[in-house]
mmCIF file of C-alpha atoms and ligand atoms in Angstrom:
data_model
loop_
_atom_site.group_PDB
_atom_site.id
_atom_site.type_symbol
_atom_site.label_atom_id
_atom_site.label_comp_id
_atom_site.label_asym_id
_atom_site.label_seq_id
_atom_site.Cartn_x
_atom_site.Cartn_y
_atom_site.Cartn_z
ATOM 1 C CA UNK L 1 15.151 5.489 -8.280
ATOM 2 C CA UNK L 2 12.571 3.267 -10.037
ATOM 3 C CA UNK L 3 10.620 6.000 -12.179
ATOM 4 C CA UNK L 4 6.759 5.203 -12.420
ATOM 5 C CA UNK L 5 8.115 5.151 -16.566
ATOM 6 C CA UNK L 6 9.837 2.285 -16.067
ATOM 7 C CA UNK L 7 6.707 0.155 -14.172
ATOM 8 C CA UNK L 8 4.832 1.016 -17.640
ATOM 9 C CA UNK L 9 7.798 -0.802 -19.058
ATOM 10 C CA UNK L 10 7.760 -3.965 -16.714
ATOM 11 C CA UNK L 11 4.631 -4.518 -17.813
ATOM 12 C CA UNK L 12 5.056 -4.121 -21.749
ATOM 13 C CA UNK L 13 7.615 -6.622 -20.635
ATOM 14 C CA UNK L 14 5.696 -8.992 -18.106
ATOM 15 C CA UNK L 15 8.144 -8.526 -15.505
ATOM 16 C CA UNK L 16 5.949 -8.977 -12.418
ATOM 17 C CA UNK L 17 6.819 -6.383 -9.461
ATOM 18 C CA UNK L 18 7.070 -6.752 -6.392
ATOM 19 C CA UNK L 19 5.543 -4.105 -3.392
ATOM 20 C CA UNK L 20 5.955 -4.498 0.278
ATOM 21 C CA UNK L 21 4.849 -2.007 2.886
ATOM 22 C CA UNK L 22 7.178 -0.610 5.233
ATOM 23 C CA UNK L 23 6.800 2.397 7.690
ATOM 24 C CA UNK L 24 10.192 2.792 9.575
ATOM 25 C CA UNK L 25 13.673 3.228 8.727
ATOM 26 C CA UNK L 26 15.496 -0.328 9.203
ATOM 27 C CA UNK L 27 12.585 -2.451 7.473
ATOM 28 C CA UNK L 28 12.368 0.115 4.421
ATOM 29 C CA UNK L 29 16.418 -0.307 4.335
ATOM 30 C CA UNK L 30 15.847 -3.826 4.053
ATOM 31 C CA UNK L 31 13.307 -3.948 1.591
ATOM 32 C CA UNK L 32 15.397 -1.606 -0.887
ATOM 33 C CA UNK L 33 18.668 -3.260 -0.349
ATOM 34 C CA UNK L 34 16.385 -6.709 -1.225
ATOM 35 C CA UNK L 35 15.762 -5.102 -4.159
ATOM 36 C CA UNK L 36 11.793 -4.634 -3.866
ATOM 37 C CA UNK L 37 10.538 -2.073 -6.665
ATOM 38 C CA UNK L 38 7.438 -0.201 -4.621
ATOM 39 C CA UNK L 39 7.667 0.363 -0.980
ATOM 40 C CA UNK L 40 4.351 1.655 -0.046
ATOM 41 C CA UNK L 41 3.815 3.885 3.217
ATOM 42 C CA UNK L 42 0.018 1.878 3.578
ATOM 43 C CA UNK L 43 -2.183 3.203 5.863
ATOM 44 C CA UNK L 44 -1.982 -0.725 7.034
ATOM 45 C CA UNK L 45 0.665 0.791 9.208
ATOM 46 C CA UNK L 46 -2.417 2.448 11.647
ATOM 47 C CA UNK L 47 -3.668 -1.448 12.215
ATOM 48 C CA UNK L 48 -0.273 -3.302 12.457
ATOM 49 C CA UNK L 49 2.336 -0.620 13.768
ATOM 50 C CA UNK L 50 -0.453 1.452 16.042
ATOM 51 C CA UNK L 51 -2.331 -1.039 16.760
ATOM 52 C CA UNK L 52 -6.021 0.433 15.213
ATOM 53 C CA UNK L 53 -8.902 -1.595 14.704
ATOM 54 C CA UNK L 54 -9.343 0.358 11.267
ATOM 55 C CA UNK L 55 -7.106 2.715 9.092
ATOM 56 C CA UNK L 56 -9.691 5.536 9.951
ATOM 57 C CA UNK L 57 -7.717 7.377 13.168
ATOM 58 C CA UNK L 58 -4.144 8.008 11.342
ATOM 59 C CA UNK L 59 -3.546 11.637 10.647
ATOM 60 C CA UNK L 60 -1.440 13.014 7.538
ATOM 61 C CA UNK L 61 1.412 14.241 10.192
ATOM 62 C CA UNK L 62 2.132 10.567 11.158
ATOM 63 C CA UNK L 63 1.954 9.444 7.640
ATOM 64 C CA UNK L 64 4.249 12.055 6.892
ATOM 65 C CA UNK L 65 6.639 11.266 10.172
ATOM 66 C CA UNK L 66 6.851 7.671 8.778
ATOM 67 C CA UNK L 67 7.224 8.214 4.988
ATOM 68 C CA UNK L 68 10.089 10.677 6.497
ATOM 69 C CA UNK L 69 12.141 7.598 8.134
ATOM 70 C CA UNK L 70 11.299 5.300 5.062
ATOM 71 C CA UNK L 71 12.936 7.663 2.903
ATOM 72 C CA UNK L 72 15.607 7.718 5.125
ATOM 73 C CA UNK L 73 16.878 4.304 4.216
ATOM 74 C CA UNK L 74 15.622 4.122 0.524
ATOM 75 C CA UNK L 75 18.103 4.670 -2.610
ATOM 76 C CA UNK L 76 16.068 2.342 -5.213
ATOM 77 C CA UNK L 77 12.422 1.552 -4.673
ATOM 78 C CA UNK L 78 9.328 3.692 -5.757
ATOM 79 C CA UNK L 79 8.209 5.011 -2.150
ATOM 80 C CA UNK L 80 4.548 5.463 -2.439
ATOM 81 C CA UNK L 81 2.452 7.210 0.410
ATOM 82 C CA UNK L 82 -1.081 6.270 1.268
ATOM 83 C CA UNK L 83 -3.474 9.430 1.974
ATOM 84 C CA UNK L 84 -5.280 8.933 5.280
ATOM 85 C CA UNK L 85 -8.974 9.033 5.084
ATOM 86 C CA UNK L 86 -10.268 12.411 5.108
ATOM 87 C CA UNK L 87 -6.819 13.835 3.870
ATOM 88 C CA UNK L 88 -8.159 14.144 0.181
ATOM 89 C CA UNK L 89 -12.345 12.945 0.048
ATOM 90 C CA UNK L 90 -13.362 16.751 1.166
ATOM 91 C CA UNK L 91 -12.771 18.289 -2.177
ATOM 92 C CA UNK L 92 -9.773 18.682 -4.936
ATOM 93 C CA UNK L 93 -8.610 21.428 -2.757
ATOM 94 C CA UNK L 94 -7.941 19.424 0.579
ATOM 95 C CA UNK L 95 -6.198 16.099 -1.851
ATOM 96 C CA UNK L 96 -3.957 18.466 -3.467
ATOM 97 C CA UNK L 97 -2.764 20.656 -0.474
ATOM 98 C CA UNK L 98 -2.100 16.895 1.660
ATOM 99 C CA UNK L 99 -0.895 15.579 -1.541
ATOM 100 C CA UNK L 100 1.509 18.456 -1.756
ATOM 101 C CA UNK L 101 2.662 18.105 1.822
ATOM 102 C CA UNK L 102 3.630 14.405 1.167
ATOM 103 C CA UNK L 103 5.639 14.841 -1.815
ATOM 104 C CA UNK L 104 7.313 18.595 -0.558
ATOM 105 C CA UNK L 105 7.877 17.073 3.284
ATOM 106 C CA UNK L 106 9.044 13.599 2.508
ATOM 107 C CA UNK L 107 10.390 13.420 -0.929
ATOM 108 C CA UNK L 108 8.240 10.207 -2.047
ATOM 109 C CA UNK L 109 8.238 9.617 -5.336
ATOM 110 C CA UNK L 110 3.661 9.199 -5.400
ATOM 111 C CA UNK L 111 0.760 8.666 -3.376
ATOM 112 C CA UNK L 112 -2.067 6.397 -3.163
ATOM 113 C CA UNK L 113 -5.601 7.264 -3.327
ATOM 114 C CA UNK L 114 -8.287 5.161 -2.750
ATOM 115 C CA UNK L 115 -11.678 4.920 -4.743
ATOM 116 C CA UNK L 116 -12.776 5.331 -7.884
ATOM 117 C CA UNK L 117 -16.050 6.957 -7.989
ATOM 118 C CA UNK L 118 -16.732 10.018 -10.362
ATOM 119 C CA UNK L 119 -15.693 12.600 -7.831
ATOM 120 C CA UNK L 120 -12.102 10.620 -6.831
ATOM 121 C CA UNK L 121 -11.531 10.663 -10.462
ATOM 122 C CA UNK L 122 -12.028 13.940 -10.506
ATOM 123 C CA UNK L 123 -9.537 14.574 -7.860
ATOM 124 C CA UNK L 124 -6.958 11.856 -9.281
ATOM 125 C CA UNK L 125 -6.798 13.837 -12.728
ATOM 126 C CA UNK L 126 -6.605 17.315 -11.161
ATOM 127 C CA UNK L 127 -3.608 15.969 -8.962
ATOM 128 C CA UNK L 128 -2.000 14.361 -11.676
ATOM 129 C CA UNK L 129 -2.386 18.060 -14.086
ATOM 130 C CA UNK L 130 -0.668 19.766 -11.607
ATOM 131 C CA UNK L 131 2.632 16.668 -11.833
ATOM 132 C CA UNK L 132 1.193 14.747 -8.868
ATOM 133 C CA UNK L 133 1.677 10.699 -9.140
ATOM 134 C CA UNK L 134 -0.836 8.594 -7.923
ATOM 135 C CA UNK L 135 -1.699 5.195 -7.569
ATOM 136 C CA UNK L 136 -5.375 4.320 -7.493
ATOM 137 C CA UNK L 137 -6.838 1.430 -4.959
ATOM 138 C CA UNK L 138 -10.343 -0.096 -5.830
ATOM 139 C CA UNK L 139 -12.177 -3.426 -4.794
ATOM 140 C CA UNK L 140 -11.761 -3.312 -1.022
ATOM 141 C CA UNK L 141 -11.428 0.220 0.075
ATOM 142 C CA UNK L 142 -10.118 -0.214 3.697
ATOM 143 C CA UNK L 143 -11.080 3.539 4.487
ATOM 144 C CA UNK L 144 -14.449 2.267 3.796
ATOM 145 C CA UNK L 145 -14.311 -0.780 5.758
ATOM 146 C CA UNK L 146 -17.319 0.837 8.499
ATOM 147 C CA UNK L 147 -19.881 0.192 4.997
ATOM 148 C CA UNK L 148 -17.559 -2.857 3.291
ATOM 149 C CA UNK L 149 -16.329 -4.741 5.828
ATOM 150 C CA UNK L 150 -13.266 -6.272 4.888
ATOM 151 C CA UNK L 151 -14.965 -9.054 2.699
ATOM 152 C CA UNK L 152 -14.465 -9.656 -0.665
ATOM 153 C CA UNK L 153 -15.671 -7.029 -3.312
ATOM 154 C CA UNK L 154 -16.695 -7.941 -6.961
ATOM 155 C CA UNK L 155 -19.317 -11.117 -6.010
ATOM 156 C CA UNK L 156 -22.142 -9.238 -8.074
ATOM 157 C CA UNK L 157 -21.986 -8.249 -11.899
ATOM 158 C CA UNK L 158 -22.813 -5.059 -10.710
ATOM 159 C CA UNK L 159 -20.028 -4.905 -8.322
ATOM 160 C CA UNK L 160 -18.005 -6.595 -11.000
ATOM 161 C CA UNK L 161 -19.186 -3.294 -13.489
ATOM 162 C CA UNK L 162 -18.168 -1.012 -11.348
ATOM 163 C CA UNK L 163 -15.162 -2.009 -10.322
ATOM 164 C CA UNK L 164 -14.082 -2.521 -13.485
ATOM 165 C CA UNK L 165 -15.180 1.126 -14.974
ATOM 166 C CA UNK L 166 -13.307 2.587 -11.898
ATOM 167 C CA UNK L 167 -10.335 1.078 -13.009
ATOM 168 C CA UNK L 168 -10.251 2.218 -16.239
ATOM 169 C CA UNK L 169 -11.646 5.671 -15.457
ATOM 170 C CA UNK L 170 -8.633 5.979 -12.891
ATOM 171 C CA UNK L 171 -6.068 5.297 -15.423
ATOM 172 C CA UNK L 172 -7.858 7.768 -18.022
ATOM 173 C CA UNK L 173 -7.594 10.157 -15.294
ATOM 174 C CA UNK L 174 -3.570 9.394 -15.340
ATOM 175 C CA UNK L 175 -2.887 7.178 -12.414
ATOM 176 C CA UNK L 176 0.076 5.301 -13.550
ATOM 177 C CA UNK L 177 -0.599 1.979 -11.216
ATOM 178 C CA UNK L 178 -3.664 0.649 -9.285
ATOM 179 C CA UNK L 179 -3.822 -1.971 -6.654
ATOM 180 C CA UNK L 180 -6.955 -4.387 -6.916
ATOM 181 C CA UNK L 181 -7.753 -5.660 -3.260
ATOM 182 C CA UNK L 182 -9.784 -8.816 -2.345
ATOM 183 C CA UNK L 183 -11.302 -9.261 -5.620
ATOM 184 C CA UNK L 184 -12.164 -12.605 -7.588
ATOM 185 C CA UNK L 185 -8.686 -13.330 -9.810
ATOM 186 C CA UNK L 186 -10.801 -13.920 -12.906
ATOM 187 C CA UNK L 187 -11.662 -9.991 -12.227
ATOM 188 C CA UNK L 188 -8.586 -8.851 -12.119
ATOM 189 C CA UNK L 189 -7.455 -10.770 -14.972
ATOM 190 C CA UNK L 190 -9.620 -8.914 -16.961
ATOM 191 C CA UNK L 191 -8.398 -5.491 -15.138
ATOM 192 C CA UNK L 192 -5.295 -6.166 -15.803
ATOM 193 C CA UNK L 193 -5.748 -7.092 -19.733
ATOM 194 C CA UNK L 194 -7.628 -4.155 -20.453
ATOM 195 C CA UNK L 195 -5.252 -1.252 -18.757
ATOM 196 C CA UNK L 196 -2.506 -0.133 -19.790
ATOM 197 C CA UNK L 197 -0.944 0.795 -16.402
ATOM 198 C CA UNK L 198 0.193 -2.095 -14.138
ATOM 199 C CA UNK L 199 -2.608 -3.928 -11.214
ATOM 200 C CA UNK L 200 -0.656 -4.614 -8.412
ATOM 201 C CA UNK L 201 -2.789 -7.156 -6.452
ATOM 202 C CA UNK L 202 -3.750 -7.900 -2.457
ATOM 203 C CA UNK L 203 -5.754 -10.931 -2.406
ATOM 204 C CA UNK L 204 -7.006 -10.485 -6.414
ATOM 205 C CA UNK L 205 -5.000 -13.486 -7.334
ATOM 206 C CA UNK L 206 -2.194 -13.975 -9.690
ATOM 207 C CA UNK L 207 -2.812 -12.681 -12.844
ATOM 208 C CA UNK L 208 -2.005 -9.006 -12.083
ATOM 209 C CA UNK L 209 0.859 -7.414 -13.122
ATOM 210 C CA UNK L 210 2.402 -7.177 -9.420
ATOM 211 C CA UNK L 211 1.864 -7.950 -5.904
ATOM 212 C CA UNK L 212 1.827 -6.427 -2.688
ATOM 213 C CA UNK L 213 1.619 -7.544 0.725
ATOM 214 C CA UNK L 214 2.259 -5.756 4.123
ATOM 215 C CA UNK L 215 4.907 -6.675 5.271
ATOM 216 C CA UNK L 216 4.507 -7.486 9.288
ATOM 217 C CA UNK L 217 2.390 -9.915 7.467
ATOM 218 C CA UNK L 218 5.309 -11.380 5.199
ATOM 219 C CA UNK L 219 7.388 -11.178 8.272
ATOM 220 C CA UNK L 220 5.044 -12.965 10.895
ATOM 221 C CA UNK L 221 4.557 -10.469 13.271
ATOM 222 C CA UNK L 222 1.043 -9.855 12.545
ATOM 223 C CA UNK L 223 -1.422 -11.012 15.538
ATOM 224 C CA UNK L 224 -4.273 -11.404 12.486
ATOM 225 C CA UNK L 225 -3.063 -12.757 8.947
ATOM 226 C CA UNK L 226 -6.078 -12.487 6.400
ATOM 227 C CA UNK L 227 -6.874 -14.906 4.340
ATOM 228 C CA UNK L 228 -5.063 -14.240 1.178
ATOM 229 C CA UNK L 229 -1.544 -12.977 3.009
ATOM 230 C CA UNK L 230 1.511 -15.119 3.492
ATOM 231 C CA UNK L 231 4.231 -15.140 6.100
ATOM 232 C CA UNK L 232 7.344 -16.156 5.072
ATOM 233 C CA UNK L 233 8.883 -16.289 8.540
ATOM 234 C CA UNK L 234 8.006 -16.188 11.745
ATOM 235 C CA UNK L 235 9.213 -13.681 13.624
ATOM 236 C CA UNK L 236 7.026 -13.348 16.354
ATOM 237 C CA UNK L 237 8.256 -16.753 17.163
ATOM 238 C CA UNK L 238 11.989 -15.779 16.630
ATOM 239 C CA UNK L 239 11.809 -12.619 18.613
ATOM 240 C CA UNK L 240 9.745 -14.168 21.596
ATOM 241 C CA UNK L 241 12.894 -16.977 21.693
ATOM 242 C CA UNK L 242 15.623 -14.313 21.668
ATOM 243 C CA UNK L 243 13.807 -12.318 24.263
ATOM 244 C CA UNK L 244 13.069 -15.487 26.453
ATOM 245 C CA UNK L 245 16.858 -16.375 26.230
ATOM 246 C CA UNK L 246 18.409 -12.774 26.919
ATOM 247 C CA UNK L 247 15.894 -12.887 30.017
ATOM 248 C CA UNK L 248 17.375 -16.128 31.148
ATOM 249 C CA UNK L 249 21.209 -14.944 30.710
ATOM 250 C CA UNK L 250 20.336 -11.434 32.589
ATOM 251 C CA UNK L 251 18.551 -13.800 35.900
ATOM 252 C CA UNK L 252 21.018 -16.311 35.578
ATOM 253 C CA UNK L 253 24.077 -13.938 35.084
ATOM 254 C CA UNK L 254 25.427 -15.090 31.203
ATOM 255 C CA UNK L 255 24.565 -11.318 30.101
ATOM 256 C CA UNK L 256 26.611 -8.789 29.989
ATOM 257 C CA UNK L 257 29.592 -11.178 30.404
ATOM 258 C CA UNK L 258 32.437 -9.957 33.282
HETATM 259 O O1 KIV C 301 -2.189 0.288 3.497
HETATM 260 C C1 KIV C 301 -1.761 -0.674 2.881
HETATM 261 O O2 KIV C 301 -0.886 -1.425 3.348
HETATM 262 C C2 KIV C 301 -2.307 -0.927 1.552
HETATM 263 C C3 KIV C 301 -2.007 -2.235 0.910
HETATM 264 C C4 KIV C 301 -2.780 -3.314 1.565
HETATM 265 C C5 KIV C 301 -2.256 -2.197 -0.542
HETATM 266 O O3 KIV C 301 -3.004 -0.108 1.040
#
């Protein structure tokens, strides 16, 4: 397994890596055969496998039911495992007991926090003390999205400030990665030269030191792409032809054959 060591290293080395999201057993399968170096169990997965108008309803039991089947079909890649909103923003207490559960009941190698205001970083270095990975997640929080939106973060120099000291105060407080989302690339650039740790961009442009996208994006079988995603294929389109034609052979007799 890809040790969050080694990521360090990639950097030092500026060998860009590559995360894609996955939440079930066949795609994350996929993924690590392809030879992808993160999969991440995002919260996404409430929005494009639930069907959620926000990442707000999932529950740490479903997280934990998915990161369960990704595991299942994962020999290389990092998993990582998003912490549903209100699994870890209580206190340090509540982030370290769901924390816990996630690494103890699935076997992921981290998870992913998001937020980097005085109190998260609190949190983040407490889990971290006790041998807990975690990945930070600033510029566009989707857990916050009722006060953000999901519209780009960083416009302001004050916005810029912050989310620049959040960075760096998440990987003083030992995060070993952070993903910038939706943030002006000339931002992240300067993220990403001033840490240590690897950026692992959504819509931050290309000067971090990875990116990630979710994957029913990639795939086209999103309903929604946003603006900065990319499908490579388009499954929806391939899947709606291969149901359309196994309809026609069942009413016209092709399928099953005699
Ligand atoms: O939940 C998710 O898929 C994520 C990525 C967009 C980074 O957090």
């Amino acid at each position: 397994m890809l040790t969050i060591r080694q990521l360090v290293q990639y950097k030092q080395q500026q060998k860009k890596i590559t995360v894609l999201t996955a939440w079930d057993y066949p795609i994350a399968q996929i993924l690590d055969r392809a030879g992808v170096d993160i999969i991440l169990v995002g919260d996404s997965l409430a929005m494009v496998a639930l069907g959620h108008n926000s990442t707000l309803p999932l529950t740490l039991d479903t997280m934990i039911h998915h990161a369960q089947a990704v595991m299942r079909g994962v020999e290389q890649a990092l998993v990582v495992v998003d912490l549903p909103f209100l699994t870890y923003q209580q206190n340090i207490t509540t982030a370290i007991i769901s924390a816990g559960r996630v690494l103890k009941e699935t076997g992921a190698g981290a998870v992913k926090l998001e937020g980097g205001h005085p109190r998260m970083i609190e949190t983040v270095a407490r889990l971290v003390e006790i041998g807990i990975p975690v990945m930070g997640h600033v510029g566009l929080t989707p857990q916050s999205s009722k006060q953000l939106g999901f519209r780009q973060q960083g416009k302001t120099e004050v916005d810029r400030q912050r989310i620049l000291a959040e960075a760096v105060a998440l990987e003083e407080a030992g995060a070993f990665s952070i993903v910038l989302e939706h943030i002006p690339a000339d931002l992240a650039q300067e993220i990403s030269e001033k840490l240590v740790i690897p950026t692992i961009g959504i819509g931050a442009g290309g000067y971090c030191d990875g990116q990630v996208l979710v994957t029913a994006d990639l795939l086209g079988l999103s309903d929604r792409l946003p603006p900065f995603a990319k499908a490579y294929v388009d499954l929806r389109g391939t899947i709606t032809a291969a149901v359309q034609a196994y309809q026609q052979d069942v009413q016209q007799g092709g399928f099953p054959g005699k």
